[in-house]
Amino acid sequence: MDTISLLFILMLSIFVGFELIRKIPATLHTPLMSGANAISGITVIGALALAGGKGGDYVTTLGVLSVFLATINVVGGYVVTDRMLAMFKKR
Amino acid sequence: MLDSTLLINATYVVSAMLFILGLKLLGHPASARKGNLLSSLAMLLAIVVTLLDNSIISFEWILMAVGAGSVVGLLLARLVVMTKMPELVSLLNGVGGLASLLLAWSTIVASSDFGVFERAVIFFALLIGGITFSGSVVAWAKLSERIVGRPIVFSGQAYANISLLIGVAVAGYLFSTQVEPDLIWLVITLALVMGVMVVLPIGGADMPVVISLLNSYSGLAACAAGIAIGNNLLIVAGALVGASGIILTSIMCKAMNRSLSNVLFSGFQSVTKSEISIEGEVSPLSAEDAFYVLEAAQSVMVVPGYGMAVAQAQHAMKELQDLLESNGAEVVYAIHPVAGRMPGHMNVLLAEADVSYDVLLEMDEVNPRVEGFDVAIVIGANDVVNPAARDMKGSPIYGMPVINADLAKNVFVLKRGMSSGFAGVDNPLFFKDNCRMIFGDAKESINTMIRQFAD
């Protein structure tokens, strides 16, 4: 894909992010961070092709390590966020 | 085969939409859990559809990596206690940064026909990923007290940092313009050193800013990796995380009335000792006597700080809250944005103790009505209730917005001893006529009050 459209997507996402997150109340800032942590594990989808492709041992090793670490982020992030949010209750 | 590419990209669009919707639902405590679920669904969808990619020919290693990662992630998330949440979040930040670094590394090894722009983007992915990783490890070590929390400075640090910056710039130029496989080691080393150098001089009280900033970096690293491999979803998700971290960083800085550069570089300045000395005598009070005041109180405001987390006093506080409420008093919690070691730290601890989130008030909500409270109970907080920030020009924290606990009719400060807070500033609140110090472990003191209610 050409660079300009990638930069367009980048710019629009940043604006959407700002608008969305500005409205999140202080009460939820910790779950927001751990949830964001989980989302940043999205690198896993980039690493999958490298981990399972035919790029040779060097590439595969790095890709597999990346998949492993990003999965920790995804699973750990979502589960701990859910654990915290389950505690937020109103009488 | 065109079809699978189309399917993958179409699903990415759906995933991006679900990520955004998930974040939107995270805007209210009642819908937040659903938002998180939606976001995790988006992730699952993206991962599953990516496996259809034609260039993936073997799945054994992928399955093993995903399996092992899931187990580690699950264990971390299940076993962590809520008071250790700042440590876990900074650890996960670091893991995310390292994953992006490895992705960028693997990308540049896999193909050599990258142009200058692509190589420059990969350089940034390596750099940000490396800084995030080593910076987060240092932050984690500081938070878990494996290394000292105070700013670590040495002579010539400024020069070392300047040469480091020059080194990074040169390495970036070389990496972008030359195809030389060994340069990657230089880039990664410099990035790792830089992460350490950035976080070392930052003190424990400024940790909320650092964690937010590293959170933002972990997103930006994913974003840069996304531009490098031309993956839209990486860019969208990374940018969302980056934006979230930047907003939290700016909220934290505002709550301390400091600029980001002041937080990042203040370790280098020599500490200016305040000329003003605060004179007076503190009046101690026993927890037993505090009970009589609390029994008569109609409204009570609780101001928690990091000390509450250390003393694990949140459950006892909730018990006292129930007793006060059944005694007819109104109880609210006033939460300063930088109370604790990460944004929202206190809210999570109190939620764990089953405190309803509608009695957790933000500083701006509570300050206009502080005068109306019969009692303000300050648990393990110091700087965030320091009136010097309001009316003592020349105090190091002058200008920082604080919770005006001193304006309540009575103030009880639960404190271990008379050491000053993290900012190393004397607190004139302790010497005020309406303030009583209840010395000792906060949990013990509260339990004593609870026992008095039972009698």
PDB file of N, CA and C in Angstrom, chain B residues 349-384:
ATOM      1  N   LEU B 349      -8.051   0.026  43.667  1.00  0.00           N
ATOM      2  CA  LEU B 349      -7.941  -0.564  45.002  1.00  0.00           C
ATOM      3  C   LEU B 349      -9.265  -0.474  45.742  1.00  0.00           C
ATOM      4  N   LEU B 350      -9.934   0.677  45.618  1.00  0.00           N
ATOM      5  CA  LEU B 350     -11.200   0.849  46.320  1.00  0.00           C
ATOM      6  C   LEU B 350     -12.295  -0.001  45.686  1.00  0.00           C
ATOM      7  N   ALA B 351     -12.236  -0.138  44.368  1.00  0.00           N
ATOM      8  CA  ALA B 351     -13.210  -1.005  43.699  1.00  0.00           C
ATOM      9  C   ALA B 351     -13.032  -2.438  44.187  1.00  0.00           C
ATOM     10  N   GLU B 352     -11.770  -2.833  44.383  1.00  0.00           N
ATOM     11  CA  GLU B 352     -11.497  -4.175  44.879  1.00  0.00           C
ATOM     12  C   GLU B 352     -12.116  -4.370  46.272  1.00  0.00           C
ATOM     13  N   ALA B 353     -12.084  -3.295  47.077  1.00  0.00           N
ATOM     14  CA  ALA B 353     -12.654  -3.377  48.424  1.00  0.00           C
ATOM     15  C   ALA B 353     -14.170  -3.207  48.392  1.00  0.00           C
ATOM     16  N   ASP B 354     -14.748  -3.182  47.168  1.00  0.00           N
ATOM     17  CA  ASP B 354     -16.195  -3.128  47.024  1.00  0.00           C
ATOM     18  C   ASP B 354     -16.801  -1.756  47.273  1.00  0.00           C
ATOM     19  N   VAL B 355     -16.000  -0.708  47.151  1.00  0.00           N
ATOM     20  CA  VAL B 355     -16.534   0.637  47.298  1.00  0.00           C
ATOM     21  C   VAL B 355     -17.238   1.007  45.994  1.00  0.00           C
ATOM     22  N   SER B 356     -18.456   1.483  46.080  1.00  0.00           N
ATOM     23  CA  SER B 356     -19.226   1.841  44.894  1.00  0.00           C
ATOM     24  C   SER B 356     -18.551   2.994  44.162  1.00  0.00           C
ATOM     25  N   TYR B 357     -18.490   2.912  42.811  1.00  0.00           N
ATOM     26  CA  TYR B 357     -17.736   3.936  42.097  1.00  0.00           C
ATOM     27  C   TYR B 357     -18.405   5.305  42.107  1.00  0.00           C
ATOM     28  N   ASP B 358     -19.693   5.384  42.481  1.00  0.00           N
ATOM     29  CA  ASP B 358     -20.307   6.713  42.476  1.00  0.00           C
ATOM     30  C   ASP B 358     -19.961   7.543  43.716  1.00  0.00           C
ATOM     31  N   VAL B 359     -19.250   6.958  44.699  1.00  0.00           N
ATOM     32  CA  VAL B 359     -18.780   7.792  45.806  1.00  0.00           C
ATOM     33  C   VAL B 359     -17.288   8.137  45.648  1.00  0.00           C
ATOM     34  N   LEU B 360     -16.690   7.719  44.531  1.00  0.00           N
ATOM     35  CA  LEU B 360     -15.308   8.107  44.242  1.00  0.00           C
ATOM     36  C   LEU B 360     -15.346   9.413  43.451  1.00  0.00           C
ATOM     37  N   LEU B 361     -14.999  10.507  44.106  1.00  0.00           N
ATOM     38  CA  LEU B 361     -15.129  11.801  43.443  1.00  0.00           C
ATOM     39  C   LEU B 361     -13.768  12.314  42.981  1.00  0.00           C
ATOM     40  N   GLU B 362     -13.788  13.007  41.842  1.00  0.00           N
ATOM     41  CA  GLU B 362     -12.551  13.612  41.366  1.00  0.00           C
ATOM     42  C   GLU B 362     -12.314  14.918  42.107  1.00  0.00           C
ATOM     43  N   MET B 363     -11.070  15.362  42.071  1.00  0.00           N
ATOM     44  CA  MET B 363     -10.674  16.564  42.789  1.00  0.00           C
ATOM     45  C   MET B 363     -11.583  17.768  42.499  1.00  0.00           C
ATOM     46  N   ASP B 364     -11.901  17.977  41.226  1.00  0.00           N
ATOM     47  CA  ASP B 364     -12.685  19.160  40.861  1.00  0.00           C
ATOM     48  C   ASP B 364     -14.121  19.087  41.372  1.00  0.00           C
ATOM     49  N   GLU B 365     -14.625  17.869  41.570  1.00  0.00           N
ATOM     50  CA  GLU B 365     -15.984  17.730  42.078  1.00  0.00           C
ATOM     51  C   GLU B 365     -16.034  18.019  43.576  1.00  0.00           C
ATOM     52  N   VAL B 366     -14.966  17.625  44.257  1.00  0.00           N
ATOM     53  CA  VAL B 366     -15.013  17.639  45.706  1.00  0.00           C
ATOM     54  C   VAL B 366     -14.551  18.974  46.288  1.00  0.00           C
ATOM     55  N   ASN B 367     -13.628  19.644  45.613  1.00  0.00           N
ATOM     56  CA  ASN B 367     -13.062  20.867  46.179  1.00  0.00           C
ATOM     57  C   ASN B 367     -14.063  21.975  46.500  1.00  0.00           C
ATOM     58  N   PRO B 368     -15.067  22.213  45.631  1.00  0.00           N
ATOM     59  CA  PRO B 368     -15.999  23.295  45.953  1.00  0.00           C
ATOM     60  C   PRO B 368     -16.811  23.055  47.220  1.00  0.00           C
ATOM     61  N   ARG B 369     -16.915  21.814  47.662  1.00  0.00           N
ATOM     62  CA  ARG B 369     -17.776  21.541  48.830  1.00  0.00           C
ATOM     63  C   ARG B 369     -17.011  21.000  50.030  1.00  0.00           C
ATOM     64  N   VAL B 370     -15.679  21.170  50.039  1.00  0.00           N
ATOM     65  CA  VAL B 370     -14.885  20.629  51.140  1.00  0.00           C
ATOM     66  C   VAL B 370     -15.302  21.213  52.487  1.00  0.00           C
ATOM     67  N   GLU B 371     -15.616  22.527  52.513  1.00  0.00           N
ATOM     68  CA  GLU B 371     -15.979  23.188  53.774  1.00  0.00           C
ATOM     69  C   GLU B 371     -17.140  22.495  54.471  1.00  0.00           C
ATOM     70  N   GLY B 372     -17.991  21.839  53.692  1.00  0.00           N
ATOM     71  CA  GLY B 372     -19.185  21.224  54.266  1.00  0.00           C
ATOM     72  C   GLY B 372     -18.919  19.918  54.992  1.00  0.00           C
ATOM     73  N   PHE B 373     -17.716  19.345  54.838  1.00  0.00           N
ATOM     74  CA  PHE B 373     -17.460  18.049  55.460  1.00  0.00           C
ATOM     75  C   PHE B 373     -17.066  18.207  56.921  1.00  0.00           C
ATOM     76  N   ASP B 374     -17.650  17.358  57.783  1.00  0.00           N
ATOM     77  CA  ASP B 374     -17.313  17.398  59.200  1.00  0.00           C
ATOM     78  C   ASP B 374     -15.905  16.867  59.428  1.00  0.00           C
ATOM     79  N   VAL B 375     -15.579  15.787  58.732  1.00  0.00           N
ATOM     80  CA  VAL B 375     -14.261  15.188  58.922  1.00  0.00           C
ATOM     81  C   VAL B 375     -13.649  14.840  57.568  1.00  0.00           C
ATOM     82  N   ALA B 376     -12.362  15.152  57.419  1.00  0.00           N
ATOM     83  CA  ALA B 376     -11.605  14.650  56.274  1.00  0.00           C
ATOM     84  C   ALA B 376     -10.590  13.656  56.819  1.00  0.00           C
ATOM     85  N   ILE B 377     -10.612  12.426  56.316  1.00  0.00           N
ATOM     86  CA  ILE B 377      -9.634  11.425  56.755  1.00  0.00           C
ATOM     87  C   ILE B 377      -8.600  11.255  55.643  1.00  0.00           C
ATOM     88  N   VAL B 378      -7.366  11.615  55.946  1.00  0.00           N
ATOM     89  CA  VAL B 378      -6.302  11.494  54.954  1.00  0.00           C
ATOM     90  C   VAL B 378      -5.530  10.208  55.254  1.00  0.00           C
ATOM     91  N   ILE B 379      -5.590   9.254  54.323  1.00  0.00           N
ATOM     92  CA  ILE B 379      -4.897   7.974  54.561  1.00  0.00           C
ATOM     93  C   ILE B 379      -3.690   7.850  53.642  1.00  0.00           C
ATOM     94  N   GLY B 380      -2.517   7.972  54.219  1.00  0.00           N
ATOM     95  CA  GLY B 380      -1.304   7.742  53.436  1.00  0.00           C
ATOM     96  C   GLY B 380      -1.116   8.677  52.268  1.00  0.00           C
ATOM     97  N   ALA B 381      -1.728   9.859  52.338  1.00  0.00           N
ATOM     98  CA  ALA B 381      -1.515  10.857  51.294  1.00  0.00           C
ATOM     99  C   ALA B 381      -0.814  12.040  51.930  1.00  0.00           C
ATOM    100  N   ASN B 382      -0.010  12.753  51.181  1.00  0.00           N
ATOM    101  CA  ASN B 382       0.701  13.886  51.751  1.00  0.00           C
ATOM    102  C   ASN B 382       0.683  15.080  50.791  1.00  0.00           C
ATOM    103  N   ASP B 383       1.442  14.948  49.709  1.00  0.00           N
ATOM    104  CA  ASP B 383       1.569  16.083  48.787  1.00  0.00           C
ATOM    105  C   ASP B 383       0.235  16.489  48.167  1.00  0.00           C
ATOM    106  N   VAL B 384      -0.660  15.520  47.921  1.00  0.00           N
ATOM    107  CA  VAL B 384      -1.903  15.849  47.235  1.00  0.00           C
ATOM    108  C   VAL B 384      -2.895  16.595  48.131  1.00  0.00           C
TER     109      VAL B 384
END
